[in-house]
PDB file of C-alpha atoms in Angstrom:
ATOM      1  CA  UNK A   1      20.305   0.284  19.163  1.00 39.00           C
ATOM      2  CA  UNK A   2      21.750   3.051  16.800  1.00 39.00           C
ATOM      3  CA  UNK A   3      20.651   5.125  14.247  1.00 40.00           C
ATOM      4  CA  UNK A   4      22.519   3.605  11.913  1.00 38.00           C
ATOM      5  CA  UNK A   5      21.454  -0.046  12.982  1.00 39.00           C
ATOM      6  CA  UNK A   6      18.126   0.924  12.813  1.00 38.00           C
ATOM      7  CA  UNK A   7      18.394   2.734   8.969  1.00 40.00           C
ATOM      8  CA  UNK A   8      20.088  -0.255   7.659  1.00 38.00           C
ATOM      9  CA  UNK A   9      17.559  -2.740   9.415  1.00 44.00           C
ATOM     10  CA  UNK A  10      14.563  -0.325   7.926  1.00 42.00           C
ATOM     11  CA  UNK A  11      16.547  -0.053   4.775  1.00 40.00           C
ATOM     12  CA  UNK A  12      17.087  -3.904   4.597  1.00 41.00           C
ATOM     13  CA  UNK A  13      12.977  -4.468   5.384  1.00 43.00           C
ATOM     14  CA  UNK A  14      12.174  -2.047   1.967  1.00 40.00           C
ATOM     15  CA  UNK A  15      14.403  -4.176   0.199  1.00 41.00           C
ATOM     16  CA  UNK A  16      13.662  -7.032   0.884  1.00 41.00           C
ATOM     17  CA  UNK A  17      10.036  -6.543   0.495  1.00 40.00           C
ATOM     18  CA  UNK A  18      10.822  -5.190  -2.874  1.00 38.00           C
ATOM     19  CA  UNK A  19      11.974  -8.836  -4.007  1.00 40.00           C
ATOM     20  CA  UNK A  20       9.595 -10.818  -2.215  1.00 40.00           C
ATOM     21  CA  UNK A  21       7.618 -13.416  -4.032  1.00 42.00           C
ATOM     22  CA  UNK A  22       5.389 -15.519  -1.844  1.00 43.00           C
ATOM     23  CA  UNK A  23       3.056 -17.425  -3.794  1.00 44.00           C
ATOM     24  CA  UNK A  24       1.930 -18.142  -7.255  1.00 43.00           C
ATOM     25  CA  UNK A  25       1.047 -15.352  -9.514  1.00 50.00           C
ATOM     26  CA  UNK A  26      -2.313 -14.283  -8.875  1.00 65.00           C
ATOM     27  CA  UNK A  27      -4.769 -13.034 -11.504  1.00 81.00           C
ATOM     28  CA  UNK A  28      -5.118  -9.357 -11.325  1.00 86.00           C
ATOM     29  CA  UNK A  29      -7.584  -8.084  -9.546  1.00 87.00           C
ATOM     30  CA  UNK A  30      -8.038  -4.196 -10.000  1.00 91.00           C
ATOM     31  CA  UNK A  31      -5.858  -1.781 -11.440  1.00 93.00           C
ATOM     32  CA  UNK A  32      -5.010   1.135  -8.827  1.00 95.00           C
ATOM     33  CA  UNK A  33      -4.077   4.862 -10.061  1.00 95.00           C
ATOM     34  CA  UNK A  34      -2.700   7.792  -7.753  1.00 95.00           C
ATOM     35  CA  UNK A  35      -1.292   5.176  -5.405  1.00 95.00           C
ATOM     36  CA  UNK A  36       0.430   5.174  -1.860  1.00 94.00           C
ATOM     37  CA  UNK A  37       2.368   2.398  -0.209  1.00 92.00           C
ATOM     38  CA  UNK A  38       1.870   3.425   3.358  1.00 88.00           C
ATOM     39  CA  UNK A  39       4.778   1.505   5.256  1.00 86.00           C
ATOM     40  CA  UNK A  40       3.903   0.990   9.546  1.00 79.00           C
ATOM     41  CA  UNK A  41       7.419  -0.404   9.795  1.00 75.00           C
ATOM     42  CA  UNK A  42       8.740   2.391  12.235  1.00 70.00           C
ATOM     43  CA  UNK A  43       5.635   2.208  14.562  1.00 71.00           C
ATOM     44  CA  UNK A  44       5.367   0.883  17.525  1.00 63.00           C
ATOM     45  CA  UNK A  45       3.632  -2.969  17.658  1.00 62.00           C
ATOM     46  CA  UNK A  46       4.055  -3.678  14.654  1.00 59.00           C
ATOM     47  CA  UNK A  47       6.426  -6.344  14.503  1.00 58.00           C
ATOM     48  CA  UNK A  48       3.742  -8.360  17.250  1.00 58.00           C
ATOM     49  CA  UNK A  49       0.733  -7.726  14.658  1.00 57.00           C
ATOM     50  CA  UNK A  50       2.740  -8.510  11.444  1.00 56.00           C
ATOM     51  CA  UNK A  51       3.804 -12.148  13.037  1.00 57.00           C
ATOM     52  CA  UNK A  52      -0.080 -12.681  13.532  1.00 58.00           C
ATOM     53  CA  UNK A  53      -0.592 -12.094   9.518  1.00 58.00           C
ATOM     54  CA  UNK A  54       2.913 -13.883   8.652  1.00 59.00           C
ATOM     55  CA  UNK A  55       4.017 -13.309   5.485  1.00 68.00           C
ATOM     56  CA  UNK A  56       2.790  -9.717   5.275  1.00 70.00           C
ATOM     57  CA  UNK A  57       4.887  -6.756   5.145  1.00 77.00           C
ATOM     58  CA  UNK A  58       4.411  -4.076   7.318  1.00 80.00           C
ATOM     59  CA  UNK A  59       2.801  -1.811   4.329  1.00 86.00           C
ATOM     60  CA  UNK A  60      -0.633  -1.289   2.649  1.00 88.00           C
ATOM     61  CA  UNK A  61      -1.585  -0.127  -0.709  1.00 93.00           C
ATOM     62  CA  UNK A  62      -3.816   3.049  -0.752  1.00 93.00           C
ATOM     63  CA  UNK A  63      -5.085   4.406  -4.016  1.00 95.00           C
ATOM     64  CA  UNK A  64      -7.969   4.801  -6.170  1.00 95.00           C
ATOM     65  CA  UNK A  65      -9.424   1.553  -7.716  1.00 94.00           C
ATOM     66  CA  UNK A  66      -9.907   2.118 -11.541  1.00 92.00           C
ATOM     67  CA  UNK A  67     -11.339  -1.450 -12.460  1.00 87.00           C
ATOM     68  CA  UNK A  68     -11.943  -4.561  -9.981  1.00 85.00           C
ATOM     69  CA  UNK A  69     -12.297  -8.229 -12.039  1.00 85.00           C
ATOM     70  CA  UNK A  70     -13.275  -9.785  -8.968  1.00 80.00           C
ATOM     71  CA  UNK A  71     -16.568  -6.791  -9.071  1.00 81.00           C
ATOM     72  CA  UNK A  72     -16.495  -6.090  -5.636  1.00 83.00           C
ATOM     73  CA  UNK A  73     -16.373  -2.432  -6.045  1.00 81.00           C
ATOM     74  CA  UNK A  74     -17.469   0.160  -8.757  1.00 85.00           C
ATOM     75  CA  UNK A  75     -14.664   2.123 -10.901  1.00 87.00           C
ATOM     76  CA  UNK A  76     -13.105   4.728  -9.569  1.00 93.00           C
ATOM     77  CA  UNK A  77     -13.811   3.763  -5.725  1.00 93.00           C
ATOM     78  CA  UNK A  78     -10.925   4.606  -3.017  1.00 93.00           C
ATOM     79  CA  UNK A  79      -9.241   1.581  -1.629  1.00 91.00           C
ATOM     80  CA  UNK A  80      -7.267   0.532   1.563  1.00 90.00           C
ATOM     81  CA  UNK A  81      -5.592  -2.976   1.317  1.00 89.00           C
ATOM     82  CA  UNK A  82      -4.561  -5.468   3.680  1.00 85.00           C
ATOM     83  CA  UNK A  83      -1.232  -5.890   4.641  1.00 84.00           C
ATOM     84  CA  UNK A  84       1.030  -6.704   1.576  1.00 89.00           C
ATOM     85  CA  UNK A  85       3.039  -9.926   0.900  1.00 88.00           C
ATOM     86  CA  UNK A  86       4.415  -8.550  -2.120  1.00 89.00           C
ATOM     87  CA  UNK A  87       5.619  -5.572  -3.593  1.00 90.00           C
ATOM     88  CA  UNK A  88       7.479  -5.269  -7.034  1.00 91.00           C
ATOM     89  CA  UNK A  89       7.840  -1.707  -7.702  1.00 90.00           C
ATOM     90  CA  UNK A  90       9.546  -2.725 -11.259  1.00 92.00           C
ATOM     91  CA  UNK A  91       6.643  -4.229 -12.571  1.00 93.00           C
ATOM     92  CA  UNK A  92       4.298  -2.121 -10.971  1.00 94.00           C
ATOM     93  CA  UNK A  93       2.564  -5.336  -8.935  1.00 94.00           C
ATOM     94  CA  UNK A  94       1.146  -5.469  -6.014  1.00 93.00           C
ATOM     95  CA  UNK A  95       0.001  -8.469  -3.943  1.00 92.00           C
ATOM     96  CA  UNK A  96      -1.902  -9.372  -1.019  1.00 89.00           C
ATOM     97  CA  UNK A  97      -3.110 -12.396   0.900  1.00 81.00           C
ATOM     98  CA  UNK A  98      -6.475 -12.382  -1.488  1.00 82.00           C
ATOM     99  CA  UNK A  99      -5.394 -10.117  -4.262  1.00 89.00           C
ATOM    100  CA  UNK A 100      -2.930  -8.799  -6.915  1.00 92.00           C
ATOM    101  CA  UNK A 101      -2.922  -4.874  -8.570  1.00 94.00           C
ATOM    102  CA  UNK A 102      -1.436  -3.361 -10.914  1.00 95.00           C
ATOM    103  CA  UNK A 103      -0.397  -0.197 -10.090  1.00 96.00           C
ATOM    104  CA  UNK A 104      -0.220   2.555 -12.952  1.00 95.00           C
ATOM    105  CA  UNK A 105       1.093   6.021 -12.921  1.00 93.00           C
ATOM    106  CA  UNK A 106       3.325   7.772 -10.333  1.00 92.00           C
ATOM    107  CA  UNK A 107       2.652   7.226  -6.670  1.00 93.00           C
ATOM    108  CA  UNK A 108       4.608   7.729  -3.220  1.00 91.00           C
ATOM    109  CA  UNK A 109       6.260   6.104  -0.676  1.00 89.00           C
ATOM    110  CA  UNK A 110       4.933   7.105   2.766  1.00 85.00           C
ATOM    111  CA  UNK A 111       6.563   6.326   6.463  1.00 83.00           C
ATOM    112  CA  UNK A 112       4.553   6.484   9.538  1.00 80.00           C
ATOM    113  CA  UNK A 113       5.672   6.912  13.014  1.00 74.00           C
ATOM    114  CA  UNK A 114       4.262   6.792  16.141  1.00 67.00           C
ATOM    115  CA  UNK A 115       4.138  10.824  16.273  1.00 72.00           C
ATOM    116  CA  UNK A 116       2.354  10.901  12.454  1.00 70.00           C
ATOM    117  CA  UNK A 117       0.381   7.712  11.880  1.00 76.00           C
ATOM    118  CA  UNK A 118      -3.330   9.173  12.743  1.00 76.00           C
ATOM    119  CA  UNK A 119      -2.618  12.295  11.294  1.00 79.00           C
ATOM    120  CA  UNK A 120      -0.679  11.000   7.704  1.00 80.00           C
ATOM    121  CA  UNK A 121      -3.687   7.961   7.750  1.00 82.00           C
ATOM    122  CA  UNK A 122      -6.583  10.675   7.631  1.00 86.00           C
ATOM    123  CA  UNK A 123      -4.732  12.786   5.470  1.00 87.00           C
ATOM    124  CA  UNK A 124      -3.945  10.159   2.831  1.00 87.00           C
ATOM    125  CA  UNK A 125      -8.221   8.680   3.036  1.00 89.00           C
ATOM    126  CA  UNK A 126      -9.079  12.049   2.632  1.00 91.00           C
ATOM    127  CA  UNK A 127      -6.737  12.859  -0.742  1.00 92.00           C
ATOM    128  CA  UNK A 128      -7.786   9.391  -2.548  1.00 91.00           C
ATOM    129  CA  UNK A 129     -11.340   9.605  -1.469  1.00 92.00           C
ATOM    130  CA  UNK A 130     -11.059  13.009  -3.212  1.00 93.00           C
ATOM    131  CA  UNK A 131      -9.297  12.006  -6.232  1.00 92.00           C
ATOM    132  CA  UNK A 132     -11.705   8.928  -6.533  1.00 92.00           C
ATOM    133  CA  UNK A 133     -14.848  11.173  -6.099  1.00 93.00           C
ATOM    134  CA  UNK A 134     -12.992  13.298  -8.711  1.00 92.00           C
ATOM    135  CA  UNK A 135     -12.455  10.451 -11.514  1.00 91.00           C
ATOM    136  CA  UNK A 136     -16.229   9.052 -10.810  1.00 90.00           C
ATOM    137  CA  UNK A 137     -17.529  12.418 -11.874  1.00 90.00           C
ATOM    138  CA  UNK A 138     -15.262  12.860 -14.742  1.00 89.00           C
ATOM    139  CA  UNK A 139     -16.303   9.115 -16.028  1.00 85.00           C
ATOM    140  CA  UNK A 140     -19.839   9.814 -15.813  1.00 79.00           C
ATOM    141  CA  UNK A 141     -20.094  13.273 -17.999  1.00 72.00           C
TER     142      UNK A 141
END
């Protein structure tokens, strides 16, 4: 396949998942700050994983949790999704097979590969779970 095939086809995927609405609005569950959507499209299995969780998208939502209405986890806690079914960067929503977010500030885009997927993975854990610690500390002085 060529580079260009494969761009386009990647390009398409982003899109796509951009505009994708799969279900009924769902109430929201937590409101995320200093978010990442970490996108597996370009590694390799993917495509055979993603078909067993059908209609995720090959991308997760990183970030720190500022509130959770469902009270599964405290403010200010690092979180790590499941795979997303819907992504609406113009609204700032998030959703996945159990939940919704709202996302709120600036985040980032971020690719893996096969070469960078351990390495960018521990990397990004190890900035939220910093930021988190950062914002628990600041709530509780």
């Amino acid at each position: 396949m060529s580079k260009s095939k494969i761009t386009r086809s990647q390009k398409t995927r982003f899109e796509d998942s951009l505009q994708y609405d799969n279900s009924a609005p769902q109430k929201v569950a937590g409101i995320v700050i200093e978010w990442r959507i970490i996108d597996f499209d370009n590694t390799i299995g993917f495509d055979r994983i993603a078909k067993l969780v059908e209609p995720a998208i090959p991308q997760v939502l990183m970030g720190v949790l500022v509130s959770d209405s469902k009270g599964r986890f405290e403010n200010y806690r690092p979180i790590c999704t499941s795979s997303l079914i819907g992504l609406d960067l113009q609204n700032m929503e998030v959703t996945t097979l159990n939940s919704a977010y709202k996302l709120k500030g600036p985040g980032q885009k971020i690719d893996l590969n096969d070469r960078n997927i351990h390495r960018l993975m521990q990397k990004s854990k190890a900035e939220v779970s910093a930021l988190a610690k950062s914002y628990r500390e600041r709530a509780l002085h």
